[in-house]
PDB file of C-alpha atoms in Angstrom:
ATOM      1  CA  UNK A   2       0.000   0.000   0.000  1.00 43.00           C
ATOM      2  CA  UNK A   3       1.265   3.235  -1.189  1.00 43.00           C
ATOM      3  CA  UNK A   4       1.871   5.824   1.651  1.00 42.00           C
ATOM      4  CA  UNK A   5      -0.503   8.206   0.625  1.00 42.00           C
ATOM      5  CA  UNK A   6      -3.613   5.630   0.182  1.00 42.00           C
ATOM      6  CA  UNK A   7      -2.077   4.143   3.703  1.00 42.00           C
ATOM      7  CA  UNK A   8      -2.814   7.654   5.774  1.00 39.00           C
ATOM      8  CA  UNK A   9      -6.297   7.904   3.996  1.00 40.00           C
ATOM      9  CA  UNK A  10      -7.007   4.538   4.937  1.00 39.00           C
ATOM     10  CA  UNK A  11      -6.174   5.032   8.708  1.00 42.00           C
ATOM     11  CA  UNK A  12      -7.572   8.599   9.090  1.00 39.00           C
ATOM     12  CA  UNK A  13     -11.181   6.652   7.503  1.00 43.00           C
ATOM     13  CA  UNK A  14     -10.028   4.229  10.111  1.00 44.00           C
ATOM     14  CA  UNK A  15     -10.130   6.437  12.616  1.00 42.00           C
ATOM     15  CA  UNK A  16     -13.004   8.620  11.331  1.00 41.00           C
ATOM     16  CA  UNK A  17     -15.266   5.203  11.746  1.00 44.00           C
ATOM     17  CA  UNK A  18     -13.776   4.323  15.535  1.00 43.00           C
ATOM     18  CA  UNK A  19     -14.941   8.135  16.039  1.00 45.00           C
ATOM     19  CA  UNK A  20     -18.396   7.818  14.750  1.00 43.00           C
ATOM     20  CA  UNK A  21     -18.900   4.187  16.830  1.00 48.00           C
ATOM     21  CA  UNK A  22     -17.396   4.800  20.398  1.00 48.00           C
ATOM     22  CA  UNK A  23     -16.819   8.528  20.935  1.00 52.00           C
ATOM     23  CA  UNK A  24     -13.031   8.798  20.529  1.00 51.00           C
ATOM     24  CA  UNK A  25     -11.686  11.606  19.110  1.00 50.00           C
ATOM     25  CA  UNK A  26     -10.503  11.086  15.694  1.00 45.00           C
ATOM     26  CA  UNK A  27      -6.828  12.087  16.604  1.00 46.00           C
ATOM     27  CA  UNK A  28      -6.418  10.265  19.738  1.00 41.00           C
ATOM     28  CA  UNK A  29      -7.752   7.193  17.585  1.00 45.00           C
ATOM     29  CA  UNK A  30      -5.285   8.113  15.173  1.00 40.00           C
ATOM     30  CA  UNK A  31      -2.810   8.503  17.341  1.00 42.00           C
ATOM     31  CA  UNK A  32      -3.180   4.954  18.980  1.00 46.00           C
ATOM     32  CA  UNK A  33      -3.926   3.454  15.432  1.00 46.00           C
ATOM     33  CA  UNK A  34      -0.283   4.476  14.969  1.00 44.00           C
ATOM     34  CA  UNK A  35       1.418   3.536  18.009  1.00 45.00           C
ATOM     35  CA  UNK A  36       3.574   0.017  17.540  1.00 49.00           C
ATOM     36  CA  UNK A  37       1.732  -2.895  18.800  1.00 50.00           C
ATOM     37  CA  UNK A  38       3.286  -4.487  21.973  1.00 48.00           C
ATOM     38  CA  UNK A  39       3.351  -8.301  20.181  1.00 52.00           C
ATOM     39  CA  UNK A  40       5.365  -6.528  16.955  1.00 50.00           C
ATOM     40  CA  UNK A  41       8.351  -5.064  19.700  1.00 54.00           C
ATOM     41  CA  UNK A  42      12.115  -6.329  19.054  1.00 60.00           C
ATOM     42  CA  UNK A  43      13.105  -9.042  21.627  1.00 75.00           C
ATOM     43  CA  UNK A  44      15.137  -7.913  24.545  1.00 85.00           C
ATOM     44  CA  UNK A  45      18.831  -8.931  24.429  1.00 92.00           C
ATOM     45  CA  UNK A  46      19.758 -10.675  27.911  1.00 97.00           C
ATOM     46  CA  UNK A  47      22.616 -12.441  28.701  1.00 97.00           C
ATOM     47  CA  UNK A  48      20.697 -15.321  29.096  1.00 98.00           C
ATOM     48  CA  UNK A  49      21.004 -15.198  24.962  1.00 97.00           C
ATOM     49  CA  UNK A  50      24.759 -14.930  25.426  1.00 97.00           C
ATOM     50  CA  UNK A  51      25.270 -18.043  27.441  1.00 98.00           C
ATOM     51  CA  UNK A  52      22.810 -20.098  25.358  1.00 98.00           C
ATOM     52  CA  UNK A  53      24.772 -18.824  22.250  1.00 97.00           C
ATOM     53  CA  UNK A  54      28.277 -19.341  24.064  1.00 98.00           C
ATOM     54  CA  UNK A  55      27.567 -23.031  25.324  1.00 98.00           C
ATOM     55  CA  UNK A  56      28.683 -21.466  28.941  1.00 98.00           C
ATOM     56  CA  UNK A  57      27.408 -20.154  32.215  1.00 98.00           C
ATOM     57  CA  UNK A  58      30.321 -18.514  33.919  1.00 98.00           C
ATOM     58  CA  UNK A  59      30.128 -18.450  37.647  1.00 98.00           C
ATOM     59  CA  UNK A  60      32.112 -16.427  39.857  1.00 98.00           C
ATOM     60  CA  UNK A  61      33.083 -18.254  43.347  1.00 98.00           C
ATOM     61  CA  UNK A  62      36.100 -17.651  46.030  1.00 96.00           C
ATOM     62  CA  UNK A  63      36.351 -20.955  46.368  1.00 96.00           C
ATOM     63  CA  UNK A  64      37.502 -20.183  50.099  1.00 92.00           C
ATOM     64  CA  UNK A  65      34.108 -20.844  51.953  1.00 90.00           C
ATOM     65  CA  UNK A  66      32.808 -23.756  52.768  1.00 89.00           C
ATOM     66  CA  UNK A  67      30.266 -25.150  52.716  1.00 90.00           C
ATOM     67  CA  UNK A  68      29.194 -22.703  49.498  1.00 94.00           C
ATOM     68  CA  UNK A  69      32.356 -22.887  47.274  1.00 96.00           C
ATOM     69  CA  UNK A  70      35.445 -24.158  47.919  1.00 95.00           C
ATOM     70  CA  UNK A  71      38.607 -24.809  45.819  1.00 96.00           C
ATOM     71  CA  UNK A  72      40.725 -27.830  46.549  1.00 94.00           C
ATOM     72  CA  UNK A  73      44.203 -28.435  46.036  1.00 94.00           C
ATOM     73  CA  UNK A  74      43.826 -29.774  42.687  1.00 95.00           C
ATOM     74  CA  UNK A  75      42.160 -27.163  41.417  1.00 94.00           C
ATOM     75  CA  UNK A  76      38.545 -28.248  40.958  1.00 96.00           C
ATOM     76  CA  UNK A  77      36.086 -26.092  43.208  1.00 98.00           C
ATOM     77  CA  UNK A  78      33.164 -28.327  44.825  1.00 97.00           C
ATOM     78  CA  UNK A  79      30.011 -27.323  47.372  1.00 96.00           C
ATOM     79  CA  UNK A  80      26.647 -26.077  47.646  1.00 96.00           C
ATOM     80  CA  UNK A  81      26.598 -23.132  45.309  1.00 98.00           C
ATOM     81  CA  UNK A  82      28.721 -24.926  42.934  1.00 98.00           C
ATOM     82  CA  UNK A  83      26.220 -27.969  42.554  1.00 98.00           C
ATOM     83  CA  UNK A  84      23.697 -25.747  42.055  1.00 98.00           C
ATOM     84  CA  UNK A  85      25.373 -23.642  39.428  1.00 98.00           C
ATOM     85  CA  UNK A  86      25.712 -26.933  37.436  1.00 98.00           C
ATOM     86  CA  UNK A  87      22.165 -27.865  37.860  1.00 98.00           C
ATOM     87  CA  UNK A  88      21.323 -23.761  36.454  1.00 98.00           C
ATOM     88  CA  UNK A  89      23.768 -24.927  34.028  1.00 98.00           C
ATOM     89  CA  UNK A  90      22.164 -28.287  32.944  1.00 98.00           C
ATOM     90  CA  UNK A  91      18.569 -26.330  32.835  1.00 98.00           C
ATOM     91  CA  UNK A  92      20.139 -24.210  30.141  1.00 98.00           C
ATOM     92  CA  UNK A  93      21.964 -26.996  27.859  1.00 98.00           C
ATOM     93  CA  UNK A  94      25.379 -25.390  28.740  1.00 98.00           C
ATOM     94  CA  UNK A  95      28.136 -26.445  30.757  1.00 98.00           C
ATOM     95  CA  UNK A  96      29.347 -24.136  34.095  1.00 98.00           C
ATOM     96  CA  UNK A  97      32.494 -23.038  34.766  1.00 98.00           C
ATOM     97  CA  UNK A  98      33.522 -21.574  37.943  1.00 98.00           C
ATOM     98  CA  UNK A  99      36.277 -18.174  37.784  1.00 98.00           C
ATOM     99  CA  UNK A 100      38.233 -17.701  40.800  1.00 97.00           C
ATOM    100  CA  UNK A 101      37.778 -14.161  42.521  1.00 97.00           C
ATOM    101  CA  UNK A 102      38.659 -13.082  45.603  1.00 94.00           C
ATOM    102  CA  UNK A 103      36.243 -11.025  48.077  1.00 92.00           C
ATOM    103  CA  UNK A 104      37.780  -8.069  47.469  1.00 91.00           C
ATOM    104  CA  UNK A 105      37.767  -8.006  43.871  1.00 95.00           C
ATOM    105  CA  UNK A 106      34.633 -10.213  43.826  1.00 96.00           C
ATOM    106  CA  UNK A 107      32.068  -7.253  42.474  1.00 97.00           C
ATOM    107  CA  UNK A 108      34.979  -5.064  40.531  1.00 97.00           C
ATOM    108  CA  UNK A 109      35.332  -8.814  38.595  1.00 98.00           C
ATOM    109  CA  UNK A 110      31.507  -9.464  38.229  1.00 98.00           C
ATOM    110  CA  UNK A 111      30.480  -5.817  37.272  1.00 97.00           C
ATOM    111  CA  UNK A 112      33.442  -5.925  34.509  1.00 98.00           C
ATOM    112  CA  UNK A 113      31.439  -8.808  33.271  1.00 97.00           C
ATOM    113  CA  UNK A 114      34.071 -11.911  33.949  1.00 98.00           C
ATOM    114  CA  UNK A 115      31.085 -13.639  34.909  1.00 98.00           C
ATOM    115  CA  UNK A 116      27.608 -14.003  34.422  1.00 98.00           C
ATOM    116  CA  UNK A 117      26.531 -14.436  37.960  1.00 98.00           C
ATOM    117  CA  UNK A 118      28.771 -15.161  41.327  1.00 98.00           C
ATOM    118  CA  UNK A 119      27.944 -17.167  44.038  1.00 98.00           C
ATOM    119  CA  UNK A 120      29.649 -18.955  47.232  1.00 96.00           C
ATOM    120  CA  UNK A 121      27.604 -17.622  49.906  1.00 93.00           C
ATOM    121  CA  UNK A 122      27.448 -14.170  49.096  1.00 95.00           C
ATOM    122  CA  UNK A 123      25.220 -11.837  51.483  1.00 92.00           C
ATOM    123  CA  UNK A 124      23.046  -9.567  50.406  1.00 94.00           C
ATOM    124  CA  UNK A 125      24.252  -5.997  51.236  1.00 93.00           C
ATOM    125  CA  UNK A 126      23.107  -2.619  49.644  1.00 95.00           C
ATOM    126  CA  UNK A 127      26.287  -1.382  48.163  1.00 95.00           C
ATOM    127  CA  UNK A 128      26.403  -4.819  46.375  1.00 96.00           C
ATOM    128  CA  UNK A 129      22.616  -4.058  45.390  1.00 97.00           C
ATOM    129  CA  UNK A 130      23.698  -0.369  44.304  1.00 97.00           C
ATOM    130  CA  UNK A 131      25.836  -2.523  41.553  1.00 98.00           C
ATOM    131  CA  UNK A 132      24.402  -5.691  40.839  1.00 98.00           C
ATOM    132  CA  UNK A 133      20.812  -7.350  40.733  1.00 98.00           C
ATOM    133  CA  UNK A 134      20.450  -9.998  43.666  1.00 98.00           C
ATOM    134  CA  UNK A 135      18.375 -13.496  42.848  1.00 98.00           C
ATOM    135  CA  UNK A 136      15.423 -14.371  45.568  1.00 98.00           C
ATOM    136  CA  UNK A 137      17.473 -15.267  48.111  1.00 96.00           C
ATOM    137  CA  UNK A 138      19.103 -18.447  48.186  1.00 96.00           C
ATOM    138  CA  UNK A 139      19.081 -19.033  51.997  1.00 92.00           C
ATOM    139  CA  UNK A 140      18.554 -17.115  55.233  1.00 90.00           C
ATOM    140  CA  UNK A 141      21.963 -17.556  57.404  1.00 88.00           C
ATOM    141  CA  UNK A 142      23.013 -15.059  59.987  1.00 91.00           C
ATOM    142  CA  UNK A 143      26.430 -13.795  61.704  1.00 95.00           C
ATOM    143  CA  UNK A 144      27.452 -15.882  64.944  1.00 96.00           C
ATOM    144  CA  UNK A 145      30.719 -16.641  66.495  1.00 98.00           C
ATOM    145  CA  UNK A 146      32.776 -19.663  66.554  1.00 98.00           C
ATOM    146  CA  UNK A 147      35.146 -20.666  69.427  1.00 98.00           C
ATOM    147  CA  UNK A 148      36.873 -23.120  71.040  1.00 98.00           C
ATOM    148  CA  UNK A 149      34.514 -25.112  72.644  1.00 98.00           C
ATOM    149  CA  UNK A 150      35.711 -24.439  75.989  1.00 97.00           C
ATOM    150  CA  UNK A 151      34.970 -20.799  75.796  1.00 97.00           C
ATOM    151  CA  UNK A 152      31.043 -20.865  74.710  1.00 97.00           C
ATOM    152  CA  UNK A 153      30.332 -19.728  78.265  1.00 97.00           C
ATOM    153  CA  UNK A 154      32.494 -16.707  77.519  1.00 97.00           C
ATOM    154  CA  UNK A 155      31.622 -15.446  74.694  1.00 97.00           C
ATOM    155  CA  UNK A 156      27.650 -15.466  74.714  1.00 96.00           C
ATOM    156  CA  UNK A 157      26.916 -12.051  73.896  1.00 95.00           C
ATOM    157  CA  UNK A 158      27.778  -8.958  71.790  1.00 95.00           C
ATOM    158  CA  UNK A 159      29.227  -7.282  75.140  1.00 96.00           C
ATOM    159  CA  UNK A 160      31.031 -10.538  76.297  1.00 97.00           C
ATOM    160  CA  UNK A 161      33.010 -10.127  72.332  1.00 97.00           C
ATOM    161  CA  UNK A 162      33.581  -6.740  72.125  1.00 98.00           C
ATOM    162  CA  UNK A 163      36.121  -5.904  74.859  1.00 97.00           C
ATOM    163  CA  UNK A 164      40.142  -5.598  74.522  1.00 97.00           C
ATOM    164  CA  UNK A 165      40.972  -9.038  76.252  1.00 97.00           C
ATOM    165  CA  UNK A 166      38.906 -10.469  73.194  1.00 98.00           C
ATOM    166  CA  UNK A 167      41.260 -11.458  70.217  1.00 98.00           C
ATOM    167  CA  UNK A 168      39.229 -11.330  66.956  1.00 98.00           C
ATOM    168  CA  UNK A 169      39.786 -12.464  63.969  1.00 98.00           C
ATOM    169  CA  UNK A 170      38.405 -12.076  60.188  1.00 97.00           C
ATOM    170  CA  UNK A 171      39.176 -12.655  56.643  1.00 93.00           C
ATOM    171  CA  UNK A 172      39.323  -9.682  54.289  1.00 92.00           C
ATOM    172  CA  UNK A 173      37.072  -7.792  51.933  1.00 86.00           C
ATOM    173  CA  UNK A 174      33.597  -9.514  53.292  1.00 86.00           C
ATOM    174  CA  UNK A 175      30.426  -8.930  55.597  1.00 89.00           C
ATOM    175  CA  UNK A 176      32.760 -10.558  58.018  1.00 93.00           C
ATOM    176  CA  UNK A 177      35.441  -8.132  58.173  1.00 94.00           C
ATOM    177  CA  UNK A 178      32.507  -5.612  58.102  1.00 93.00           C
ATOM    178  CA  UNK A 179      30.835  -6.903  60.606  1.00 95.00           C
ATOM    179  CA  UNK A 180      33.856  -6.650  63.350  1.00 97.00           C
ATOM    180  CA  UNK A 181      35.079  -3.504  62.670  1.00 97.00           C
ATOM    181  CA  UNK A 182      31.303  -2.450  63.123  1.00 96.00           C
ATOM    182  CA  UNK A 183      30.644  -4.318  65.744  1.00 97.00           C
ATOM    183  CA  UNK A 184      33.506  -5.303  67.853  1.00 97.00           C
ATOM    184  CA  UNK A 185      35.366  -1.909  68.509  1.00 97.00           C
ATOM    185  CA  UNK A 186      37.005  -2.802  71.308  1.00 98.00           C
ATOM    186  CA  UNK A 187      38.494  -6.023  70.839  1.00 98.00           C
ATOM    187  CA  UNK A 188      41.939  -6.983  69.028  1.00 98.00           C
ATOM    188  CA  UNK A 189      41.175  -7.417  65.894  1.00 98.00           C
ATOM    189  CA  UNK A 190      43.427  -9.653  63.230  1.00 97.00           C
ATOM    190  CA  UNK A 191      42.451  -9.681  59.647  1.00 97.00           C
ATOM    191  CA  UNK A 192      43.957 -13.183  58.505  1.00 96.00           C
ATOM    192  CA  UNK A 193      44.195 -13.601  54.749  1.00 92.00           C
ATOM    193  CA  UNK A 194      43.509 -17.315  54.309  1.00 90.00           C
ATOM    194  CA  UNK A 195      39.656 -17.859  54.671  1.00 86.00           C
ATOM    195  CA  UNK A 196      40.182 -21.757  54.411  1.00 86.00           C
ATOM    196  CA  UNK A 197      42.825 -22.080  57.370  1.00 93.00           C
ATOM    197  CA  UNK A 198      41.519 -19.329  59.477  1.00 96.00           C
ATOM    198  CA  UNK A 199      39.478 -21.398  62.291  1.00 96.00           C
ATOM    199  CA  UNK A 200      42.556 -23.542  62.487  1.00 97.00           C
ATOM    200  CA  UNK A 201      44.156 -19.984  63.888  1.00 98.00           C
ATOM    201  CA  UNK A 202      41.392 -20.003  66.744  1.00 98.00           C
ATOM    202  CA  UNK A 203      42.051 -23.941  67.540  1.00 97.00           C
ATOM    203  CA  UNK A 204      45.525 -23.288  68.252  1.00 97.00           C
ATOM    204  CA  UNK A 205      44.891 -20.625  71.163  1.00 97.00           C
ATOM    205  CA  UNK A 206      46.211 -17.840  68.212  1.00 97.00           C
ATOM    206  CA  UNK A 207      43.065 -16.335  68.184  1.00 98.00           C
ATOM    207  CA  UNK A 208      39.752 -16.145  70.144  1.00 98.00           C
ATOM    208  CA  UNK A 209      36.590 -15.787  68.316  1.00 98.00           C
ATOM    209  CA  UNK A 210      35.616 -15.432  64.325  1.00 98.00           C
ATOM    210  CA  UNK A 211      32.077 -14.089  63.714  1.00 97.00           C
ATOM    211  CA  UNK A 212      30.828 -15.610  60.386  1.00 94.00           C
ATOM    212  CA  UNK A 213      27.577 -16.781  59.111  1.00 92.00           C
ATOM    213  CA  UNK A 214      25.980 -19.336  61.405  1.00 92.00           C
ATOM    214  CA  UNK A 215      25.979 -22.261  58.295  1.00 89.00           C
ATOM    215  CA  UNK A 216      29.391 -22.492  58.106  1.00 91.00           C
ATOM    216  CA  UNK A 217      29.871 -22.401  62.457  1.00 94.00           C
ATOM    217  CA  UNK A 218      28.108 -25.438  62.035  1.00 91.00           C
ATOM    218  CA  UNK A 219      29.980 -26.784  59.275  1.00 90.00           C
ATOM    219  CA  UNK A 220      33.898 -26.410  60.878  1.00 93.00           C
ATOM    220  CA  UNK A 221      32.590 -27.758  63.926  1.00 94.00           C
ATOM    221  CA  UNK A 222      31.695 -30.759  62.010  1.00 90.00           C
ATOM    222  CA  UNK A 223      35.280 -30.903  60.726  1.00 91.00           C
ATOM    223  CA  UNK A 224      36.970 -29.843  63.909  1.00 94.00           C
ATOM    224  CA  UNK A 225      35.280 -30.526  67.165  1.00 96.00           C
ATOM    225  CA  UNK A 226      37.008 -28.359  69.209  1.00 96.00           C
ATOM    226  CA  UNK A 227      35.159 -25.490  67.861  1.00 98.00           C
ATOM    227  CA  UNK A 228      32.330 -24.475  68.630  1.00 97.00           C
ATOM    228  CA  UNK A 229      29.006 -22.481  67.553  1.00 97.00           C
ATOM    229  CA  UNK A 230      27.643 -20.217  69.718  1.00 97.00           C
ATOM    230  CA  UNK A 231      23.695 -20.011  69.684  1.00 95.00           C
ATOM    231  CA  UNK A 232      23.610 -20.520  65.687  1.00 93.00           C
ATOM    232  CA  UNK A 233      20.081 -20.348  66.109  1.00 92.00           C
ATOM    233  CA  UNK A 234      19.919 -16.894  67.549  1.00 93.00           C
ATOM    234  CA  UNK A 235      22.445 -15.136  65.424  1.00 94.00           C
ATOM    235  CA  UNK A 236      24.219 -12.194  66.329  1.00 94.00           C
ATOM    236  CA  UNK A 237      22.993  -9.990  62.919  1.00 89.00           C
ATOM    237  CA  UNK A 238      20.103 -11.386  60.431  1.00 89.00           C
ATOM    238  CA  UNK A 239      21.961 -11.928  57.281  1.00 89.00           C
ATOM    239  CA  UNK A 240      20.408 -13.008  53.377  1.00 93.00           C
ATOM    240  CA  UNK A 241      22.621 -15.160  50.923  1.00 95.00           C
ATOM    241  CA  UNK A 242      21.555 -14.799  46.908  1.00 97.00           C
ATOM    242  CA  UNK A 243      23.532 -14.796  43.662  1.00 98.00           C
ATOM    243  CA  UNK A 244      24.483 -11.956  42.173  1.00 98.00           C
ATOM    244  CA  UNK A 245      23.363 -10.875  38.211  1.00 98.00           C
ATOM    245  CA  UNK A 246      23.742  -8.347  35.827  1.00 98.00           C
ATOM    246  CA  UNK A 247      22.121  -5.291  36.624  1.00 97.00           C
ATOM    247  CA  UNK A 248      18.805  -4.573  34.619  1.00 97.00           C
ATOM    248  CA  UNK A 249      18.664  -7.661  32.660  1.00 98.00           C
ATOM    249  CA  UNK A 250      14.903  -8.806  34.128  1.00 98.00           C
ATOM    250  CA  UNK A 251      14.962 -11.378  31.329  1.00 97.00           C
ATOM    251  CA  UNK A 252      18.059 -13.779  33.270  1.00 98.00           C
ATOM    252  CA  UNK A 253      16.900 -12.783  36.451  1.00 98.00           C
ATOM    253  CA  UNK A 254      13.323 -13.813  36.187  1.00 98.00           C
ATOM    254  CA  UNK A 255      14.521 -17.235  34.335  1.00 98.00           C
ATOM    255  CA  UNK A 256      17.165 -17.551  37.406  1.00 98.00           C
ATOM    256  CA  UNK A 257      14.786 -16.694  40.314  1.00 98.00           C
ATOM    257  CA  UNK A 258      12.594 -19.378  38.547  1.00 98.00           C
ATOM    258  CA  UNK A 259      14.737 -22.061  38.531  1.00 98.00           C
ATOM    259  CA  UNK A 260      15.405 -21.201  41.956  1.00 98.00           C
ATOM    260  CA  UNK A 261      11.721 -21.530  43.021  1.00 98.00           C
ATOM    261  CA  UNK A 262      11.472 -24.886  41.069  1.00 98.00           C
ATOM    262  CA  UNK A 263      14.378 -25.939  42.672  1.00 98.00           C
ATOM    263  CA  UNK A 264      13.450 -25.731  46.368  1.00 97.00           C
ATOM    264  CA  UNK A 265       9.980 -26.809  45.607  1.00 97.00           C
ATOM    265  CA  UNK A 266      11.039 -29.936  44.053  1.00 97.00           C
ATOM    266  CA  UNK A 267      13.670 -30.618  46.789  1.00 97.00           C
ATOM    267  CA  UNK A 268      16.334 -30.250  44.678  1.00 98.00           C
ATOM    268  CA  UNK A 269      18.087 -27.462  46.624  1.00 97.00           C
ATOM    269  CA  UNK A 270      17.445 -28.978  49.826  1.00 96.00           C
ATOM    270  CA  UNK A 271      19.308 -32.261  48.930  1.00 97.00           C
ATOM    271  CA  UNK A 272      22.172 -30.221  47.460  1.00 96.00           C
ATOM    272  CA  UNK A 273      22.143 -28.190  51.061  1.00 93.00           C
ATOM    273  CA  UNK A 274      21.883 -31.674  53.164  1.00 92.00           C
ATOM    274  CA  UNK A 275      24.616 -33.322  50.851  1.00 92.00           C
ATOM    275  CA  UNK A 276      26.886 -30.348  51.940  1.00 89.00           C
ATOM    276  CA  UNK A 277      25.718 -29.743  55.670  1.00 82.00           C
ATOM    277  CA  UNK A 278      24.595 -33.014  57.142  1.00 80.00           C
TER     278      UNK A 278
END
């Protein structure tokens, strides 16, 4: 249809919608005109790129059990990393995990080495100023972990935060955070190994660590001379999610949908009991 005969046909178009409901011939011009929502161009996501690339590329520390953790040969094994591969295998791609560290962990995900990151990360706002967050993955908050003979001790904020208490934290995380918040008064030690740090509180070097409450549990399953104290009554409330691309809805929504499917099914919950129990 020639341009010309295309404009008369629509204003006659519009003339008639006038004449039947009211409209005003230029407003039902005007929406006569407007693009139809079903005729819109997609909306790239990344969730395109990693279907295209074969890949879903996973950010981890591989320093914190029982989320992600990187063993001496290399290969990185735990919760979040099951479940990556299970995102993975709902996609038709394979995962791959890139090493970060927690101090570089949202410098390396914002400059796109990854596609999301995982490991136990919390949910904090300057990561959410940055970053999307999925639903949340688990609800886990801060409590200490001492040697066993201490629980007595060290039951409350007070009883941790005095100078006669000898801290200790690994760097660049809601840990670290959380004891230079909250435990002004003690001696603090920021220890750079986040996979032999309990062993530093075992061997009288240190006092207390205040982490999240899953993985209290967890080293006192590998060393029994540490100790939780009140994991069930944790010291700060604390989320754990995975972290996306900011503004892609598309990946997110497919991501927070697996998730849902996932702990409905019991999926997630045997990856979490594989790991924990």
């Amino acid at each position: 249809m020639k341009t010309a005969a295309r404009v008369a046909f629509t204003a006659g178009a519009a003339l008639a919608v006038t004449l039947a409901t009211g409209i005003p011939a230029n407003v039902a011009l005007a929406q006569s005109a407007a693009p139809s929502p079903m005729s819109s161009p997609a909306v790239h996501s990344r969730l395109d790129d990693i279907v295209k690339s074969g890949t879903l590329r996973a950010c981890a520390t591989g320093d914190y059990k029982p989320y992600s953790y990187r063993r001496p040969d290399g290969q990185f094994e735990g919760v979040d990393v099951d479940l990556v591969a299970s995102l993975a295998k709902s996609l038709g791609v394979k995962p791959v995990i890139v090493p970060t560290t927690w101090k570089g962990l949202m410098d390396d995900f914002t400059a796109g080495k990854c596609d999301t990151a995982v490991g136990g990360i919390s949910v904090t706002l300057d990561r959410a100023a940055r970053a999307y967050y999925s639903n949340v993955v688990m609800v886990d908050g801060k409590s200490p972990i001492v040697r066993c003979a201490d629980v007595a001790k060290y039951q409350t904020l007070a009883d941790l935060n005095k100078p006669s208490t000898r801290a200790i934290a690994n760097p660049g995380g809601t840990n670290e955070r959380f004891a230079r918040q909250y435990l002004p008064n003690a001696s603090l030690t920021i220890y750079p190994d986040n996979v032999t740090i309990f062993q530093q509180i075992a061997d009288g070097k240190a006092d207390v660590m205040v982490t999240d409450s899953s993985e209290t549990l967890l080293q006192h399953k590998i060393n029994p001379a540490l100790c939780p104290v009140n994991p069930d009554k944790p010291l700060q409330f604390g989320e754990k999610a995975y972290l996306l691309p900011r503004g892609d809805d598309v990946f997110k929504h497919y991501v927070d949908q697996w998730l849902n499917l996932a702990q409905k099914t019991g999926e997630y919950q045997g990856v979490v009991d594989k790991w924990l129990k």
